[in-house]
CSV table of C-alpha atoms and ligand atoms in Angstrom, one decimal:
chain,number,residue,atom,x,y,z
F,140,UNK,CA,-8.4,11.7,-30.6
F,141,UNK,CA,-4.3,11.5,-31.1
F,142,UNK,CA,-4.4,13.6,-34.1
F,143,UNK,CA,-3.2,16.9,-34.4
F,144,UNK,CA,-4.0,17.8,-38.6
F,145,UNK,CA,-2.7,20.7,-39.9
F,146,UNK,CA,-4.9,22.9,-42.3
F,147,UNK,CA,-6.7,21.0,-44.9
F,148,UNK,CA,-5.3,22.1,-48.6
F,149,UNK,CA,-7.4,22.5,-51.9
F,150,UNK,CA,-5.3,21.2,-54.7
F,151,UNK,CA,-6.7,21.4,-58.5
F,152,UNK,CA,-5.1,19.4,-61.1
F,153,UNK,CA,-6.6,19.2,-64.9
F,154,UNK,CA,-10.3,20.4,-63.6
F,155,UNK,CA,-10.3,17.6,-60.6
F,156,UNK,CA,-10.1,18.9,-57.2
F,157,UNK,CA,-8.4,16.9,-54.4
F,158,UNK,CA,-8.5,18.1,-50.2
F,159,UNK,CA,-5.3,17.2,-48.8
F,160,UNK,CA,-5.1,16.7,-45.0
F,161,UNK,CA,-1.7,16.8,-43.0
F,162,UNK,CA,-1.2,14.8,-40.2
F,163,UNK,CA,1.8,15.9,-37.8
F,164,UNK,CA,3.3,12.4,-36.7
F,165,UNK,CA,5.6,13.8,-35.0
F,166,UNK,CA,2.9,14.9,-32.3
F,167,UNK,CA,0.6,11.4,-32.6
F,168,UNK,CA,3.3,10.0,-32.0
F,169,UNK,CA,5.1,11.9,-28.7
F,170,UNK,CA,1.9,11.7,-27.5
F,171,UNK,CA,1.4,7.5,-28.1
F,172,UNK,CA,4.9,7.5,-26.5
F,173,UNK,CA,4.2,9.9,-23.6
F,174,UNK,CA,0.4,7.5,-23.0
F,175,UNK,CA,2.7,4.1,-23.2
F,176,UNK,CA,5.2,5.9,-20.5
F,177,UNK,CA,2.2,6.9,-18.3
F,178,UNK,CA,0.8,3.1,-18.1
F,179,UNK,CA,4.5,1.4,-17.5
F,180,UNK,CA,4.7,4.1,-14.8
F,181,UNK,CA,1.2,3.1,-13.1
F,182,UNK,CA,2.0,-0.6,-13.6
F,183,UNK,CA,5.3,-0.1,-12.1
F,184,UNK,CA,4.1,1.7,-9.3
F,185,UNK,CA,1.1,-0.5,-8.5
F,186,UNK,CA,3.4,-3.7,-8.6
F,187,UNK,CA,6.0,-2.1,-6.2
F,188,UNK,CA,3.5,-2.6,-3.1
F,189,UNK,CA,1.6,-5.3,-4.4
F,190,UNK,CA,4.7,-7.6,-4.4
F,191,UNK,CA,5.7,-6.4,-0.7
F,192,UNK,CA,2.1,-6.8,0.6
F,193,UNK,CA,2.2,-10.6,-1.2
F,194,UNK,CA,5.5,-11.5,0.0
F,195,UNK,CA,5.0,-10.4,3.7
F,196,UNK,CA,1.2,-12.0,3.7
F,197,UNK,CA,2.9,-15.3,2.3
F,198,UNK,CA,5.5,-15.3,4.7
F,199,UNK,CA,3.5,-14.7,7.7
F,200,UNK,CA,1.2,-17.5,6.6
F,201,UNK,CA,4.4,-19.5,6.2
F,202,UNK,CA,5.1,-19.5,10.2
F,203,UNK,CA,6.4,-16.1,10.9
F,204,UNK,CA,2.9,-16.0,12.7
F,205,UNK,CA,3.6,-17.5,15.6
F,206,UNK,CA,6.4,-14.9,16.6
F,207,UNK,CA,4.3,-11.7,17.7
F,208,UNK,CA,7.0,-9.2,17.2
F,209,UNK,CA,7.8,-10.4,13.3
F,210,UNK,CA,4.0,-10.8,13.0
F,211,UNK,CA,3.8,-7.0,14.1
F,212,UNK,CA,6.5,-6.1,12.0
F,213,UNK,CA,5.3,-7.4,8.9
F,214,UNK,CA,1.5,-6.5,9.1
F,215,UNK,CA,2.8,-2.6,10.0
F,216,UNK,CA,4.8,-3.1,6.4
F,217,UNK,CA,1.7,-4.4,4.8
F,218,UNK,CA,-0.6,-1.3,6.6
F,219,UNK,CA,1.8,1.1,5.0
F,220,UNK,CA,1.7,-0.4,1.6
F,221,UNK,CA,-1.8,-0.4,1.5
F,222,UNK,CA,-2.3,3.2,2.4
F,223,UNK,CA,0.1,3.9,-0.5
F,224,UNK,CA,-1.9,1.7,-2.7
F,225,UNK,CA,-5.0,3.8,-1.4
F,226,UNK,CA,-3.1,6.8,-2.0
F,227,UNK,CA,-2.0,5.9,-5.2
F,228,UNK,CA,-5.4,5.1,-6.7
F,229,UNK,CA,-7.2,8.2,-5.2
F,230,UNK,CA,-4.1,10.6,-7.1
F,231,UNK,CA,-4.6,8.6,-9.9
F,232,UNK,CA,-8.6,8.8,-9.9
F,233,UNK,CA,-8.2,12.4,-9.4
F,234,UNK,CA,-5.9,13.2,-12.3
F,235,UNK,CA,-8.3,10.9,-14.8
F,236,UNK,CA,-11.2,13.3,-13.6
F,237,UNK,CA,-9.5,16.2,-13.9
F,238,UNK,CA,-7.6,15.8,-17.1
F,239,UNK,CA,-11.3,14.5,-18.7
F,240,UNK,CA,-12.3,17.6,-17.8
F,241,UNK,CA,-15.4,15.9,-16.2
F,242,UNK,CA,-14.0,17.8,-13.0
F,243,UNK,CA,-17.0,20.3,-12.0
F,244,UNK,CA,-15.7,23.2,-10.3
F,245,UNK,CA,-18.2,23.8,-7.2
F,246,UNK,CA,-17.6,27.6,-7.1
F,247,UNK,CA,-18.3,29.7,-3.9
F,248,UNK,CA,-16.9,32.7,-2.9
F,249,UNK,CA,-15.1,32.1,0.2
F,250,UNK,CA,-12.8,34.4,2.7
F,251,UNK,CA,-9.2,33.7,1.9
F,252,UNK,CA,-8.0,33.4,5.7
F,253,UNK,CA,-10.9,31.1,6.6
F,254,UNK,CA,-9.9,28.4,4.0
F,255,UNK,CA,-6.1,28.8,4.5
F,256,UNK,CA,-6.7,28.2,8.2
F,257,UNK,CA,-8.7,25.3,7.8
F,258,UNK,CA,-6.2,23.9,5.2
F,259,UNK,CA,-3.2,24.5,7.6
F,260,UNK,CA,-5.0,23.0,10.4
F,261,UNK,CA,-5.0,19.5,8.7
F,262,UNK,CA,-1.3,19.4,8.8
F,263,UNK,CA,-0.1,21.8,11.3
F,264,UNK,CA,0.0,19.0,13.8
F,265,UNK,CA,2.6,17.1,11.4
F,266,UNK,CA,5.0,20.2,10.7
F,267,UNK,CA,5.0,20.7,14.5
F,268,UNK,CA,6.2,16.7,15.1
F,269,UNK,CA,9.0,16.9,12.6
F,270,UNK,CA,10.4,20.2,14.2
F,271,UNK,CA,9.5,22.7,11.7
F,272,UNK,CA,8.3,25.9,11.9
F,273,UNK,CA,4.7,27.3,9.7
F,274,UNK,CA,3.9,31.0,9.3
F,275,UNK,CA,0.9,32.0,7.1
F,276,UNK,CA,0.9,35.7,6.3
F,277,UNK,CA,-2.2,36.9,5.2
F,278,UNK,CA,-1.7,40.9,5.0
F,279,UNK,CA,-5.9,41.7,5.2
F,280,UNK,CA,-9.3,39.1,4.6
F,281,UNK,CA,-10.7,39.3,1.6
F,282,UNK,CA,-13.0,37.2,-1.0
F,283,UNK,CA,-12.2,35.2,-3.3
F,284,UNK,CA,-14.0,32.8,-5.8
F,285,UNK,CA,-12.9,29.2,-5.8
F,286,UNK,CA,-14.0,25.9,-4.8
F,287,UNK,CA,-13.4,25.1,-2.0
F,288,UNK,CA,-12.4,21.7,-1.7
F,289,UNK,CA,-9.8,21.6,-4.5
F,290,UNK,CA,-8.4,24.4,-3.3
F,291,UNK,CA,-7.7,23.5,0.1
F,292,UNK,CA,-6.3,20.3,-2.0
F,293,UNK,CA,-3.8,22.7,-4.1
F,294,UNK,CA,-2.6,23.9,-0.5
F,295,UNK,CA,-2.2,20.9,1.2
F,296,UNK,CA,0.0,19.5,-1.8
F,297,UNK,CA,2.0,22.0,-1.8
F,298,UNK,CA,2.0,22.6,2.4
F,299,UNK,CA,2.7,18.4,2.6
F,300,UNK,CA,5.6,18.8,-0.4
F,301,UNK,CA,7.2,22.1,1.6
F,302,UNK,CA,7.2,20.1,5.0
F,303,UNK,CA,8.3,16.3,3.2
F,304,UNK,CA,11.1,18.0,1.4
F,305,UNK,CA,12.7,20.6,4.5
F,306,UNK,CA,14.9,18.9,7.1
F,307,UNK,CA,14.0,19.1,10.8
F,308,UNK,CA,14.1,22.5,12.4
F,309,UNK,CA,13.5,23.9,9.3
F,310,UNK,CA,10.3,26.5,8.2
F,311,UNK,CA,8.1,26.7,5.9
F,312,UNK,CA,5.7,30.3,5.2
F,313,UNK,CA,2.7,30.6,3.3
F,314,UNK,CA,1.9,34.5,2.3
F,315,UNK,CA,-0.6,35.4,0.9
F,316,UNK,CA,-1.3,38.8,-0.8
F,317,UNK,CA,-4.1,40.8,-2.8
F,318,UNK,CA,-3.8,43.0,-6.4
F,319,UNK,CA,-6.4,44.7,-7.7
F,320,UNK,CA,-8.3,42.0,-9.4
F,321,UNK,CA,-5.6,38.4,-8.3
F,322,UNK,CA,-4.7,37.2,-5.6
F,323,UNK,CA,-1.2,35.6,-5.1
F,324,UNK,CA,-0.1,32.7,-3.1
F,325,UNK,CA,3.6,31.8,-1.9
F,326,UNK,CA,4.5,28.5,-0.2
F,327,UNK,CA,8.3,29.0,0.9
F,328,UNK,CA,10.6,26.1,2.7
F,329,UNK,CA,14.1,26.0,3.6
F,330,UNK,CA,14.4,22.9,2.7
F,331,UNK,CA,16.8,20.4,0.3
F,332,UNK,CA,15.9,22.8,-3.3
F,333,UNK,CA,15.5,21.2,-6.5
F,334,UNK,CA,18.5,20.7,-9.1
F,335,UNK,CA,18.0,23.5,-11.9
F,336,UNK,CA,17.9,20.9,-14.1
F,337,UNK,CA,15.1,18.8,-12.8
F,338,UNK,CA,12.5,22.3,-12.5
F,339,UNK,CA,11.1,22.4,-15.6
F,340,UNK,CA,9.5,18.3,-15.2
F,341,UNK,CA,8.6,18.4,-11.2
F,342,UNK,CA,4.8,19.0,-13.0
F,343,UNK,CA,4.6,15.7,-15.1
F,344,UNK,CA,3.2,12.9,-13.7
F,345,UNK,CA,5.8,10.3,-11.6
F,346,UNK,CA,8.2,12.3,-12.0
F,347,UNK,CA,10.5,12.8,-8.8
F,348,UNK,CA,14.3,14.4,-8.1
F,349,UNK,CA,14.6,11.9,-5.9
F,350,UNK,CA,13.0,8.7,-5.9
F,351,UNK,CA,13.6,7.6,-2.6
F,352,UNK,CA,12.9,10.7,-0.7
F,353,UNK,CA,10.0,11.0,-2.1
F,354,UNK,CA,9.0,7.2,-1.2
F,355,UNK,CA,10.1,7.4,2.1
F,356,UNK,CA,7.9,10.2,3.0
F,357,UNK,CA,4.9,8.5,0.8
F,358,UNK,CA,4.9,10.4,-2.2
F,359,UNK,CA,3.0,9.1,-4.8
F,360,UNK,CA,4.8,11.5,-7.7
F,361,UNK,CA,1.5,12.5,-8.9
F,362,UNK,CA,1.0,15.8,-6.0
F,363,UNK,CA,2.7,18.3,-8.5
F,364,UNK,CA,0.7,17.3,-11.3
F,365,UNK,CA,-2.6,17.3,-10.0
F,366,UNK,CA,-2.0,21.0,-8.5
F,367,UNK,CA,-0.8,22.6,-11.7
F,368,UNK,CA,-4.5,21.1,-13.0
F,369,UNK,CA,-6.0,22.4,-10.3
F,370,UNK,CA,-4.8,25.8,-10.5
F,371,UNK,CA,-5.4,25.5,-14.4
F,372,UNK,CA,-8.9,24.7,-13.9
F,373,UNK,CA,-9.1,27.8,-11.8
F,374,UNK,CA,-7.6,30.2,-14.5
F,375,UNK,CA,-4.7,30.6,-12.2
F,376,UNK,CA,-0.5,30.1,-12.7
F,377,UNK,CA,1.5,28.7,-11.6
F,378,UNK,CA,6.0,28.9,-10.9
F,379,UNK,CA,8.4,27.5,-8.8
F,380,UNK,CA,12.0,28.9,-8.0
F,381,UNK,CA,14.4,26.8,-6.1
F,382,UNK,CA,18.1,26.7,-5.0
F,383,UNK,CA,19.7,23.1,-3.9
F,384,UNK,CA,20.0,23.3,-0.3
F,385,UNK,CA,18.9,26.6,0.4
F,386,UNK,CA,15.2,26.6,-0.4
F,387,UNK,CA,12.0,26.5,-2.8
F,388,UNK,CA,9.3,28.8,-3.5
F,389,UNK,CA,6.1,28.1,-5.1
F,390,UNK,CA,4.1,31.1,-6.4
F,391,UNK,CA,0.6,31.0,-7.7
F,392,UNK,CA,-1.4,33.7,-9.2
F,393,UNK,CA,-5.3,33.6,-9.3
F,394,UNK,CA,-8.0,36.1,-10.9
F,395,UNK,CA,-10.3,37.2,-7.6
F,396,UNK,CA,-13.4,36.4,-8.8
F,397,UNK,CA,-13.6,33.4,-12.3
F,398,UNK,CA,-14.9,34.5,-15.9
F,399,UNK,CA,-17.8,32.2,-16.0
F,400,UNK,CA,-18.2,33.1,-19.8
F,401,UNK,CA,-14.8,32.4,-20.4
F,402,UNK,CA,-12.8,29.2,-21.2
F,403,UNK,CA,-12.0,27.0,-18.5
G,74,ADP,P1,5.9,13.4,-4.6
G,74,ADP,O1,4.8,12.5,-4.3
G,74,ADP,O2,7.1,12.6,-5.1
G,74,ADP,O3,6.3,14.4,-3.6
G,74,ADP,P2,5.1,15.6,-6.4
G,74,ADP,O4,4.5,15.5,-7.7
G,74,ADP,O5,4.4,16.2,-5.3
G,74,ADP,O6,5.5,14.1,-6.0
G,74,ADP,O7,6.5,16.3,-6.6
G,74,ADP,C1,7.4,15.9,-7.6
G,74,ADP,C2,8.9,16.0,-7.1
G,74,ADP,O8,9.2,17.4,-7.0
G,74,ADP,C3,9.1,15.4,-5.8
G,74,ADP,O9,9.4,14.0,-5.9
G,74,ADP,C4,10.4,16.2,-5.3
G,74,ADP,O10,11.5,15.6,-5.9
G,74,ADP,C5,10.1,17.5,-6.0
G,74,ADP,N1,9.6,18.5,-5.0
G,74,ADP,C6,8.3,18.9,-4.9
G,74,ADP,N2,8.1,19.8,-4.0
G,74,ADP,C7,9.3,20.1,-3.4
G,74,ADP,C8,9.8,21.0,-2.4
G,74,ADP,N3,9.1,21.8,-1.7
G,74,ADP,N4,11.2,20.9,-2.2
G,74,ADP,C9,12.0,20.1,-2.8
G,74,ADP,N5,11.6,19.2,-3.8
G,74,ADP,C10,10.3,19.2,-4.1
């Protein structure tokens, strides 16, 4: 419900008794705003390929059909739309689940190394074609109690973020380290930085420093978002430090084993 009430008041006048409830309207309504500002943003973002995939369809029922190299052209435009429409929808599906708080957590205790590795290898292959370098420190095995799945999706965000936003020949390094009852994680690049003014919103949905960057490598705006519910879902932190052109750091802090007792 879009209410936030402050405490309910007792207030007695001449023997009758009256329960007064605030409402903060500030709050109903940043949040009306901020719900509005969420559905302009999906519409926008679903029209953008929609009206490329139209336009180059029509035209290439038009005539352009009949010359193979514009036919190629324009169905390799309407391929790469799609897969951002595909990739749009998934993010989008996965946010709604997560922020419903339908999202069950399939909790396993895993080695830390074993999941890293198999995370890395999904995009090692890519880091290696656009000339960067990938470390992964991990300074010892040891458990750790997550699931699975969503965390190799926190990882991958952040790996695919690290190796969109870092110029060739560039590196990215992933340590990894143990406390006595956390675990930290730090995703470093050397790559273009984020203003200091732009830090504290990379988390909010469709937000981007850069909206064509983040287009051109097939950012959907939502990556950032979904991983700071992911690692909130987890009981975990997460911060980010960054200096333009120099470099950005993501650090995230997780309890070894969950509370199952506990919130969240
Ligand atoms: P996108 O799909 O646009 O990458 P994200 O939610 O993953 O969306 O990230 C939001 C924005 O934060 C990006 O558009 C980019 O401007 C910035 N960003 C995220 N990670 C990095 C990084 N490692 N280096 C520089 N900028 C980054």
């Amino acid at each position: 419900m879009l209410e936030a009430n402050l405490a309910p008041m007792w207030v007695e006048k001449n023997g009758v008794g009256v329960v007064i409830v605030f409402h903060d309207l500030t709050a109903i309504r940043r949040l009306e705003q901020l719900r509005r500002d969420f559905v302009a943003n999906v519409s926008h973002e679903l029209k953008t390929p929609i009206t490329s995939i139209l336009g180059f369809a029509e035209t290439l029922l038009d005539g352009a059909l009949k010359d193979p190299d514009t036919c190629r052209e324009f169905l390799k435009i309407i391929h790469d739309e799609s897969l951002r429409l595909q990739r749009l929808i998934g993010d989008l599906l996965d946010l709604a689940s997560i922020e419903s708080k339908k999202l069950h957590l399939n909790l396993k205790t895993v080695f830390v190394d074993s999941l890293i590795q198999s995370a890395v290898k999904t995009i090692e292959d890519q880091v290696r074609a656009k000339g960067q370098r990938l470390e992964v420190h991990i300074e010892e095995p040891f458990e750790i109690e997550v699931d699975p799945d969503r965390f190799r999706q926190i990882i991958l965000n952040l790996l695919s973020n690290a190796m969109n936003y870092t110029p060739q020949g560039g590196s990215i390094t992933l340590d990894v380290s143990r406390e006595p009852h956390r675990f930290r994680l730090k995703v470093t690049d050397t790559g273009v930085g984020i203003p200091p003014e732009d830090l504290p919103r990379i988390f909010e949905r469709f937000y981007r420093v850069d909206k064509a960057r983040s287009r051109d490598s097939g950012g959907t705006g939502l990556g950032l978002a979904i991983v700071k519910h992911l690692v909130e879902v987890h009981n975990g932190e997460i911060d980010v430090k960054s200096k333009v052109g120099t470099g950005t750091t993501f650090t995230l802090s997780f309890p070894l084993k969950q509370d199952r007792d506990g919130p969240g």
